[in-house]
Every structure is written in structure tokens, then in C-alpha cells.
mmCIF file of C-alpha atoms in Angstrom:
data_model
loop_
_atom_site.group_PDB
_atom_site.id
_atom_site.type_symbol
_atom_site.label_atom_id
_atom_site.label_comp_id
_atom_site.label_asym_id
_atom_site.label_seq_id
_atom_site.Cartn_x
_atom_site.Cartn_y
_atom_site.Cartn_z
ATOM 1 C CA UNK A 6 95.479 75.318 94.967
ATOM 2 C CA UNK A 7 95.318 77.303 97.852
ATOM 3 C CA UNK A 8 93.656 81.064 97.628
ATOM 4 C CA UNK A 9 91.222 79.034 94.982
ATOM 5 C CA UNK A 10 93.697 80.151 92.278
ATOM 6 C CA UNK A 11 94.344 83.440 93.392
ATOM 7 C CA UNK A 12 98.077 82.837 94.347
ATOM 8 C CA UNK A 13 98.749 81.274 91.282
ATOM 9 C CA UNK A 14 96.732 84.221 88.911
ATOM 10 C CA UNK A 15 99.007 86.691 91.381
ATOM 11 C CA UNK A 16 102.328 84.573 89.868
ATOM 12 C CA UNK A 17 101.430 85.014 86.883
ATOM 13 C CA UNK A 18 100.638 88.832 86.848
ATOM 14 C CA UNK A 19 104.692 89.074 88.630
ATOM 15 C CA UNK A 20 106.447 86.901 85.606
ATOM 16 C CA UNK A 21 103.887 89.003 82.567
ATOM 17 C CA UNK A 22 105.418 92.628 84.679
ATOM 18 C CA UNK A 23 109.447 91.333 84.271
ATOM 19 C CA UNK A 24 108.648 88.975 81.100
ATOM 20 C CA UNK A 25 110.590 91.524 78.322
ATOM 21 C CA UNK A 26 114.441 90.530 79.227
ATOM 22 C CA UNK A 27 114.062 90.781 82.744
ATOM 23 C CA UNK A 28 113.531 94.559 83.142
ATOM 24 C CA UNK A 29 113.101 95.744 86.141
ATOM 25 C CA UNK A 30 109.683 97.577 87.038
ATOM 26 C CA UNK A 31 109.343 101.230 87.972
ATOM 27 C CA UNK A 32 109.851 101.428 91.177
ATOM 28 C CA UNK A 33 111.562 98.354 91.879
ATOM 29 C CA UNK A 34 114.575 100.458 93.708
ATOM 30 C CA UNK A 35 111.862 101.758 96.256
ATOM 31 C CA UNK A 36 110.232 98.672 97.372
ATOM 32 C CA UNK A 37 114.120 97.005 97.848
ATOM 33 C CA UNK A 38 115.166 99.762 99.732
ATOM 34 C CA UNK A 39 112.036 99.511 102.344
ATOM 35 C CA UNK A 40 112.312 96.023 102.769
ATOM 36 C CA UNK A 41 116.159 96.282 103.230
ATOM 37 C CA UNK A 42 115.152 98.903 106.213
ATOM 38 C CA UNK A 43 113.678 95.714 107.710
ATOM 39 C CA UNK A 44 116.517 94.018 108.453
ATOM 40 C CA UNK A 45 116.651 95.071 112.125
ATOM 41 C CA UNK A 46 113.451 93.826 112.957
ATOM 42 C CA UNK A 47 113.861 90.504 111.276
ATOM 43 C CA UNK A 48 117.062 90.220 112.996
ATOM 44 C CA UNK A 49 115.227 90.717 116.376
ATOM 45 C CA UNK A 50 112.706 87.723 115.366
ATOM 46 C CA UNK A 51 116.042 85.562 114.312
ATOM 47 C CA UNK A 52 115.789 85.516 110.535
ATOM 48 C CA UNK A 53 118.257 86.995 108.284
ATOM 49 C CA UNK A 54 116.978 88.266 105.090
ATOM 50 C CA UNK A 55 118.047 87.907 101.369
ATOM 51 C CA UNK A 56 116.902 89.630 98.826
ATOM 52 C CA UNK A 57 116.988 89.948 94.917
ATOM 53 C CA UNK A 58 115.573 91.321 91.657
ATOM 54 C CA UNK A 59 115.029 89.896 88.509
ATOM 55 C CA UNK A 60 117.186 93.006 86.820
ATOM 56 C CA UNK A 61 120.771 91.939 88.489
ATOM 57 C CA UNK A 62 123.397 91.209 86.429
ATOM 58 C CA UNK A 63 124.757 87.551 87.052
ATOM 59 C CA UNK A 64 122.036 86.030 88.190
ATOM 60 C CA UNK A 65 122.952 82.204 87.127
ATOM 61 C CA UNK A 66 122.276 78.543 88.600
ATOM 62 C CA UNK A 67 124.554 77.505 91.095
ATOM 63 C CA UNK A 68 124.198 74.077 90.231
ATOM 64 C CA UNK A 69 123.124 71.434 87.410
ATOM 65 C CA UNK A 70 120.270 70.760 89.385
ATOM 66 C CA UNK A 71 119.521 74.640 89.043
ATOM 67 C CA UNK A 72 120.360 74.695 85.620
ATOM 68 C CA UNK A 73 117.827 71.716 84.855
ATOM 69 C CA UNK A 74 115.458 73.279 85.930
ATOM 70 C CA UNK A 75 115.705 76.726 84.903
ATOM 71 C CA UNK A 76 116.101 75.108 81.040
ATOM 72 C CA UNK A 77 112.426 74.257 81.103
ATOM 73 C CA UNK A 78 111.443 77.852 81.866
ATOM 74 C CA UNK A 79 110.709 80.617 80.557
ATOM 75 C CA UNK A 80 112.939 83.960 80.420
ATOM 76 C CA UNK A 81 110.693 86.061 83.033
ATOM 77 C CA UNK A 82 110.040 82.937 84.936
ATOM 78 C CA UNK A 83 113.790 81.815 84.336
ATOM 79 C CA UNK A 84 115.218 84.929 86.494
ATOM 80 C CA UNK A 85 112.410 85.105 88.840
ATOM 81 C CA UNK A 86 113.286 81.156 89.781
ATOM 82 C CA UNK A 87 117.072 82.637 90.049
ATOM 83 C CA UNK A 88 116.381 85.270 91.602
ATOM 84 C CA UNK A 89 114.581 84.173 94.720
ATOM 85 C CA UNK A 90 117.489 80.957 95.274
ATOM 86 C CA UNK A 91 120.074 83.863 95.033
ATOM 87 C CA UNK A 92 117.570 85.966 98.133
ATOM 88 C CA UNK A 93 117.657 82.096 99.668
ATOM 89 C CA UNK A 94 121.279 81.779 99.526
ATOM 90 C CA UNK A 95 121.920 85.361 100.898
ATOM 91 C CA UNK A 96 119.317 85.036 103.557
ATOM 92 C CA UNK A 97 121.296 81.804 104.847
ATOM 93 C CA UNK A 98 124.601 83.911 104.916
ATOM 94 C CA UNK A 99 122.934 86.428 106.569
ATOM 95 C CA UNK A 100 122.662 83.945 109.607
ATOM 96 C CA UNK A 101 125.916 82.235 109.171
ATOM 97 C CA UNK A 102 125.538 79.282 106.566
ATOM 98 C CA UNK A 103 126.645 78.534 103.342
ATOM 99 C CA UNK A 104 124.324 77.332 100.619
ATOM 100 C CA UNK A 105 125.291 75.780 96.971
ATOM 101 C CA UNK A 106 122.630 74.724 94.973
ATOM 102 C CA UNK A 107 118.697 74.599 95.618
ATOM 103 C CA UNK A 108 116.803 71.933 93.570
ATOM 104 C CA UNK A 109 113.139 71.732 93.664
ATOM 105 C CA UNK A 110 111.010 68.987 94.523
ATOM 106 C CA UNK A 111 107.702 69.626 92.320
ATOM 107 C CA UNK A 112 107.037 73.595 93.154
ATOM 108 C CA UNK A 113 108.830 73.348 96.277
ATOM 109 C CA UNK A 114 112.703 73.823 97.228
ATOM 110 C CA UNK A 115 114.725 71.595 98.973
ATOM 111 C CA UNK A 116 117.735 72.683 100.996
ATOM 112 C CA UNK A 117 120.531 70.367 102.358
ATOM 113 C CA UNK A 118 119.950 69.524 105.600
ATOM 114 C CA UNK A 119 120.346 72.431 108.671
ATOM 115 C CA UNK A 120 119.460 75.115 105.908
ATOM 116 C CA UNK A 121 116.379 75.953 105.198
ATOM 117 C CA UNK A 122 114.667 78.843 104.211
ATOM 118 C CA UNK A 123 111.140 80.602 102.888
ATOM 119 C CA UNK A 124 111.172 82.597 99.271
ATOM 120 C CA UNK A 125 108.458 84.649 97.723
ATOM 121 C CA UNK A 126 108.151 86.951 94.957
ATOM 122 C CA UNK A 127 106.223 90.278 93.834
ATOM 123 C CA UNK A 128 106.468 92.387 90.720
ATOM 124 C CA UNK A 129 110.357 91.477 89.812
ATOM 125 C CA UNK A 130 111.476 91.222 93.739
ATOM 126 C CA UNK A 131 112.892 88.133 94.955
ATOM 127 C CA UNK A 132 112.616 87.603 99.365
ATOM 128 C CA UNK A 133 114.012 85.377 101.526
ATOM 129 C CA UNK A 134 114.028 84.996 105.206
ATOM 130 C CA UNK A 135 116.263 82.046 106.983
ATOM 131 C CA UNK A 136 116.864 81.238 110.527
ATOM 132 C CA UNK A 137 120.639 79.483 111.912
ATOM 133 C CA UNK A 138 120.678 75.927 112.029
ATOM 134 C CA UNK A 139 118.933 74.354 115.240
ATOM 135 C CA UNK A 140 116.509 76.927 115.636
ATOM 136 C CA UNK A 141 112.702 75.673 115.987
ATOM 137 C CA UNK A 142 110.745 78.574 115.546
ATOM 138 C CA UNK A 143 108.482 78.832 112.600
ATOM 139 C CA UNK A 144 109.503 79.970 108.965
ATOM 140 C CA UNK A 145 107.200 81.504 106.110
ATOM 141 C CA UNK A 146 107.583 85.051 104.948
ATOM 142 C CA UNK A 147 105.639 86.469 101.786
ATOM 143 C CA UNK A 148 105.636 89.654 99.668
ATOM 144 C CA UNK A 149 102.903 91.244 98.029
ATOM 145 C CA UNK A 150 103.139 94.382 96.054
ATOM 146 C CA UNK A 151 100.272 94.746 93.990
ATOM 147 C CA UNK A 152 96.840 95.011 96.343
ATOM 148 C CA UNK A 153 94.226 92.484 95.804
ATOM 149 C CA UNK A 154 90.535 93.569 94.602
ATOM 150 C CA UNK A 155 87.973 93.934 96.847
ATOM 151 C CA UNK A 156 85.939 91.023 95.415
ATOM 152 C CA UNK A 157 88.772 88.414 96.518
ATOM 153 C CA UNK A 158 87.458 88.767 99.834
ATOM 154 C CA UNK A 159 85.246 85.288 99.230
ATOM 155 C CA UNK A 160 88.821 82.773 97.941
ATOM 156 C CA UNK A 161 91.036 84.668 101.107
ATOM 157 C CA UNK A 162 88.125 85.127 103.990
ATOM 158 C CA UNK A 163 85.723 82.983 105.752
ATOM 159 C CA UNK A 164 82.538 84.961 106.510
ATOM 160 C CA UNK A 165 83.265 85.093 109.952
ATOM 161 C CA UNK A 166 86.794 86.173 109.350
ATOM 162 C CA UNK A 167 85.426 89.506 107.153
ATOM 163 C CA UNK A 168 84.962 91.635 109.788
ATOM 164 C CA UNK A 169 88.778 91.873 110.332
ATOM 165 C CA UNK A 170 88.499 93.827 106.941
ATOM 166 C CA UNK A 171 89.194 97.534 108.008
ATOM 167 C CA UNK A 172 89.544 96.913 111.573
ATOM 168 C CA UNK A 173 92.674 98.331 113.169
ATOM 169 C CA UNK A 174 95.416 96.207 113.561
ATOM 170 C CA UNK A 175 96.297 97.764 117.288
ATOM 171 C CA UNK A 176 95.098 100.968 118.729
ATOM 172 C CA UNK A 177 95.967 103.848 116.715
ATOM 173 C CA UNK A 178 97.531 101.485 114.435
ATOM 174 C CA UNK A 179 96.331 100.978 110.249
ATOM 175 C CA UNK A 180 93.551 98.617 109.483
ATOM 176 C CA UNK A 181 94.133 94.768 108.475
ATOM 177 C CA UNK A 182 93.589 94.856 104.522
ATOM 178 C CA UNK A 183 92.851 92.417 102.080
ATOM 179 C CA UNK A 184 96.000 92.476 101.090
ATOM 180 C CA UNK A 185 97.211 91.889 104.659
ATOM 181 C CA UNK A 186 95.324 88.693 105.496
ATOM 182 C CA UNK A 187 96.280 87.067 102.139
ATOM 183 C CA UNK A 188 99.945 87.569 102.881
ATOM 184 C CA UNK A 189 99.698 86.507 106.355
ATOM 185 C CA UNK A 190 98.184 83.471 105.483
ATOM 186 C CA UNK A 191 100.651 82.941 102.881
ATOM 187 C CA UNK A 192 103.497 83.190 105.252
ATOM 188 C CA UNK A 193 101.679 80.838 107.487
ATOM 189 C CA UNK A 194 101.040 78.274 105.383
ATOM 190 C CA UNK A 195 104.940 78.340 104.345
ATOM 191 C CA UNK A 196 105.820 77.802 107.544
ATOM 192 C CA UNK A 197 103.339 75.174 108.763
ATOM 193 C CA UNK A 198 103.963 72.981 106.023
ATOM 194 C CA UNK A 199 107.658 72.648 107.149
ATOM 195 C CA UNK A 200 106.227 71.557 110.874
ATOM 196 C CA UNK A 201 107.715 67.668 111.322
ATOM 197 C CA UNK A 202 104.480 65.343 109.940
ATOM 198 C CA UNK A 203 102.476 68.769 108.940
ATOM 199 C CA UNK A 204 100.715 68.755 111.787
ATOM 200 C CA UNK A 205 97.054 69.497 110.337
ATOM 201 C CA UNK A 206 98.000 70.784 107.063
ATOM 202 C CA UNK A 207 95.674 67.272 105.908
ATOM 203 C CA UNK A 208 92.736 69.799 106.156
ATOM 204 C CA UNK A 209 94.553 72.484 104.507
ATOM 205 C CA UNK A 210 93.475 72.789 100.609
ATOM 206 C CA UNK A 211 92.623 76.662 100.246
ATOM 207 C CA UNK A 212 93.336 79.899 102.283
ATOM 208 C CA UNK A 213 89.663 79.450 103.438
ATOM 209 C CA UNK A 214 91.143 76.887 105.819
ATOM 210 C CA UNK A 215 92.972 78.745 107.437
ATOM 211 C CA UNK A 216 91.697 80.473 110.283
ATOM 212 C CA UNK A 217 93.105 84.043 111.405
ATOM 213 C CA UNK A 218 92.641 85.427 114.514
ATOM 214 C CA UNK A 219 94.343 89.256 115.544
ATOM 215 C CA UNK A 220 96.011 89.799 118.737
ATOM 216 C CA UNK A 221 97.715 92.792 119.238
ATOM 217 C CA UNK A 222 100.071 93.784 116.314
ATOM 218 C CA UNK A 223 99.881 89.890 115.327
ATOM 219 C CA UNK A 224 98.231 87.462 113.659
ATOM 220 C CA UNK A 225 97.340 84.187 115.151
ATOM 221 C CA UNK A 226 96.901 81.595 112.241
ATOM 222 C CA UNK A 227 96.077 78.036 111.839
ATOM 223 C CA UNK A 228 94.560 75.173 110.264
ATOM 224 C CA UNK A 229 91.131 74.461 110.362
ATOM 225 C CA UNK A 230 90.791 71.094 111.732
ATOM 226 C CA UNK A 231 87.529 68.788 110.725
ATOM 227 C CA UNK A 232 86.949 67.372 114.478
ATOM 228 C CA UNK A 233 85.814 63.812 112.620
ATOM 229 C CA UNK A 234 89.379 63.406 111.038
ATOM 230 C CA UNK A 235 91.878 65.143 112.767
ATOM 231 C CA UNK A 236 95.199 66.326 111.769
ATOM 232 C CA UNK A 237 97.635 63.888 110.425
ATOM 233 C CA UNK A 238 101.186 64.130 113.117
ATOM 234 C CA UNK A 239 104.417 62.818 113.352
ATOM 235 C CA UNK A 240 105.193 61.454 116.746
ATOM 236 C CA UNK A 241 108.184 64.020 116.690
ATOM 237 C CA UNK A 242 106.392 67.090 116.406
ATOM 238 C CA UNK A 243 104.900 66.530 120.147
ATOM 239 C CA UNK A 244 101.858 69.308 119.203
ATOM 240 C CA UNK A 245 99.138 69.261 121.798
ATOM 241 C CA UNK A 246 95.889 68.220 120.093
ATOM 242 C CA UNK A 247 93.106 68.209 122.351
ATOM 243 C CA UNK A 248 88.814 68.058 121.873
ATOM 244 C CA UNK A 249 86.154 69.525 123.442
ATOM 245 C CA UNK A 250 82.438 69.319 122.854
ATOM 246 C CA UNK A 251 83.471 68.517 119.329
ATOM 247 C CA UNK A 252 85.693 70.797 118.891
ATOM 248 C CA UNK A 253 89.397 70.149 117.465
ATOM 249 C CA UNK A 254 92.858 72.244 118.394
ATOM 250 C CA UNK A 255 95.839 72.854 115.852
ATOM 251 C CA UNK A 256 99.138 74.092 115.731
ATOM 252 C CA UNK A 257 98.800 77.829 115.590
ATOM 253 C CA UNK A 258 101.568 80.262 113.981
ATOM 254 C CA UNK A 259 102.010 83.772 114.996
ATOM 255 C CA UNK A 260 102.436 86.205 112.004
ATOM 256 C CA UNK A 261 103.654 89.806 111.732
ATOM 257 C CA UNK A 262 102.534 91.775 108.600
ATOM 258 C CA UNK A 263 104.697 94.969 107.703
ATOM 259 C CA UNK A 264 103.528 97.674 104.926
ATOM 260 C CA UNK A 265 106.054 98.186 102.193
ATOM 261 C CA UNK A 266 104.877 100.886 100.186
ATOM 262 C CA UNK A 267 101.705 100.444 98.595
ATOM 263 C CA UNK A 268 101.966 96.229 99.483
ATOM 264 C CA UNK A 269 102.655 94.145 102.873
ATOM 265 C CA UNK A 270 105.679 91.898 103.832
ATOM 266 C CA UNK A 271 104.173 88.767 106.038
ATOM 267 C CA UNK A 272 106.807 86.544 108.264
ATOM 268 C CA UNK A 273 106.237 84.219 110.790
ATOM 269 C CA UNK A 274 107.419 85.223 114.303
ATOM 270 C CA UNK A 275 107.130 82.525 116.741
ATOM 271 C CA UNK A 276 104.259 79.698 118.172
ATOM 272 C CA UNK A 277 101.159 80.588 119.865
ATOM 273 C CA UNK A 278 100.289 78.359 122.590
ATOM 274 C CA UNK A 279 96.563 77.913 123.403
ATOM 275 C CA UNK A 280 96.049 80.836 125.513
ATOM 276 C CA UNK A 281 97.506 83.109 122.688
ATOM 277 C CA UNK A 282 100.780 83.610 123.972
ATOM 278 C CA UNK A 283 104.278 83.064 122.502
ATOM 279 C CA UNK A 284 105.835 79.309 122.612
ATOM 280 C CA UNK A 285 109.017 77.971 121.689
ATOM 281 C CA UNK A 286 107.368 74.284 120.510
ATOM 282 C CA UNK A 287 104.290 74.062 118.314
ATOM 283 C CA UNK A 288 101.411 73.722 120.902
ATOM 284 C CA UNK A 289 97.742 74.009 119.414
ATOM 285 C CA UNK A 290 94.397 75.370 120.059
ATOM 286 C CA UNK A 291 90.904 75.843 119.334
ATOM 287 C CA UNK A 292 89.760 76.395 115.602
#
């Protein structure tokens, strides 16, 4: 489980804060309204944006396959699951596509094909970002609203990754948090599980293996490769996987992480190739 249980004890800390009916927390209004003031910029990167809360009225499945599952849940969990394929749906319209029902495959949801998007959740809030049909560009967003302890530094962080902790993001800009990195690697790992063949995601069990590295406002992210296995690829993905001295390349995603009051929104913005620049295609480098 990746985060070494930490994403899964932050799931359940969002369904105990919305379990009593589906109230909405204090201060639920706030955080919608500053990550509908996104909008803009995630328009800029391509995605449209859904969003959601557990507290709407209405919220029901849009399908039997939703309804299946949502039967074997419970109440908090129930609208939570509803919630974030209603932020799906709307993120998809958003960009100009219809959506009917989303059914799950184990944890993950599975969209008919030319629609896809990437939910999360935090404290009651439901997020979705989506990008139109024949785009190629990576996709994984996530929301945190509560900030991690200190002490989570060791299931997030590889030691030489700590020193990021407190350094500024750009000049003059805030410092990359805890709270930061987690979500960023959230995002990315979203987003390079949907590359065709999951291009080195074989090597990817914990947050630990991913490997962030800052440039400029961004975050370059990617797997870390073991340079006696290799990355497991799908002829169609075409990524660039090269050695030297021993040392392995993967697909790299570029990730933007945006405060939202006291917590971070993560999405993924684009490729890095292996100089560190923007790319169109996944292209890989040294990890």
C-alpha cells in the first residue's frame, strides 16, 4: 500500500469527519470555493475540473453498477464513493464529454473508453480533474486538507529527498511541505499508472519509490527503477529507457502543487523529458 499505510489511515480519518449522515465539515464552503478559483489555471494545463461534497442533496448512482457497489458501503463511505463519480462526471463535461455510470475495478474506476479521469477526496470534498478525448498528457490530481505530522517524513521521503522539507519552492516563493510532497506524489502515481503497460510502475510499491526532484515551481516525479530488473513496457508507450554505469531511466511526470487553505491541491501538468524540460510523449530519465 503505497505511503506504507499512510494514504489509507488518511481515508479513513475523511469517511470518520462526514460519517454522521453525511454532514458537511466546518469549513467545507471555504475549501470549495478556493479550489473552484482554480479553474483558470487547470484550464490553461487542459483539464477541466469537477467537484463535489458529501453534503449535496441528490447525490445517487448513475447506474446499477454504481448502485452495486455503493450497497456494500457504508453511509460516510457511501456518499464519499458518490460524491467523487459525480466531481468525475462534471470534470468530463467540463471538457466536453458525457459520462453515465463509473464502475470500479477493485479500488480503481473504470471509464468507457475516450473518458477518463483522476478523483480524490479530503475531509467531505470530492475532486476531479479530466482532459478531452485524444489528449496524451498525463492525469493524476490529489487533495489534501488535513496536514500530515512531522514524523511521516520516513513512509513519504527518502533520506536524500528530506532536504526538500522547508526549502522554497521558487525564489520568494513558500517552502515544499510535508504535506506538499505526499500530494504530489499522489497525483503522480495516479497518473503514471494510467501510462500504456505502466511503464515502471513494477518497482512502484510505496511513496518511497518514488523519486521527486524540484524544478522551478514544479515537481519532477518518477519511479525508482531497480537497474537489475527494469521497468515492465508496452511496446505502445514508446518511453525512452536508457542505462548508464548502472544506472536506469523512467518515465518522469511533471507535477504542480497549489495551497488551498491550510492543505495542497497536486495535478499533473505535462512530461519531463530527460533534460527536465516539458514533453508531449512520456520520455524518461535518470533515477
Amino acid at each position: 500500500m503505497r505511503g506504507a499505510g499512510l494514504a489509507g489511515d488518511s481515508d479513513r480519518a475523511d469517511r470518520d469527519a462526514h460519517a454522521a449522515g453525511g454532514q458537511v465539515t466546518a469549513g467545507l464552503p471555504a475549501a470549495v470555493a478556493a479550489l473552484t478559483r482554480l479553474r483558470p489555471c487547470l484550464a490553461a494545463a487542459g483539464l477541466g475540473l469537477g467537484l463535489a461534497h458529501v453534503g449535496e442533496p441528490g447525490l445517487c448512482p448513475a447506474g446499477p453498477a454504481e448502485a452495486s457497489a455503493a450497497a456494500t458501503m457504508t453511509p460516510g463511505r457511501r456518499r464519499e464513493f458518490l460524491a467523487g463519480r459525480e466531481a468525475a462526471r462534471r470534470a468530463l463535461r467540463a471538457v466536453g464529454v458525457d459520462c453515465g455510470e463509473i464502475p470500479r475495478e477493485g479500488r480503481l474506476p473504470v471509464f468507457a473508453p475516450g473518458r477518463s479521469a483522476s478523483i480524490s477526496h479530503s475531509a467531505g470534498i470530492a475532486v476531479a480533474v479530466a482532459r478531452a478525448p485524444g489528449e496524451h498528457a498525463p492525469l493524476g490530481c490529489d487533495l489534501e486538507l488535513r496536514p500530515l505530522p512531522c514524523d511521516a517524513a520516513r513512509l513519504v521521503l527518502a533520506p536524500e529527498e528530506e532536504p526538500l522539507l522547508g526549502t522554497p519552492a521558487t525564489a520568494g516563493g513558500g517552502p515544499w511541505s510535508l504535506t506538499g510532497l505526499f500530494s504530489a506524489k499522489e497525483a503522480a502515481w495516479k497518473a503514471l499508472h494510467l501510462v500504456p503497460g505502466r511503464a515502471g510502475t513494477a518497482s512502484m510499491r510505496t511513496l518511497r519509490d518514488l523519486r521527486a526532484e524540484p524544478y522551478g515551481d514544479v515537481l519532477h516525479i518518477g519511479p525508482r527503477i531497480d537497474p537489475h530488473v527494469g521497468p515492465r513496457i508496452a511496446p505502445s508507450s514508446r518511453p525512452r529507457i536508457a542505462s548508464r554505469a548502472g544506472q536506469s531511466y523512467g518515465v518522469r511526470v511533471r507535477v504542480r502543487v497549489l495551497p488551498v487553505g491550510a492543505g495542497v491541491f497536486s495535478y499533473a501538468v505535462g512530461w519531463a523529458d530527460a533534460d527536465g524540460r516539458s514533453t508531449p510523449e512520456p520520455t524518461a530519465r535518470r533515477s
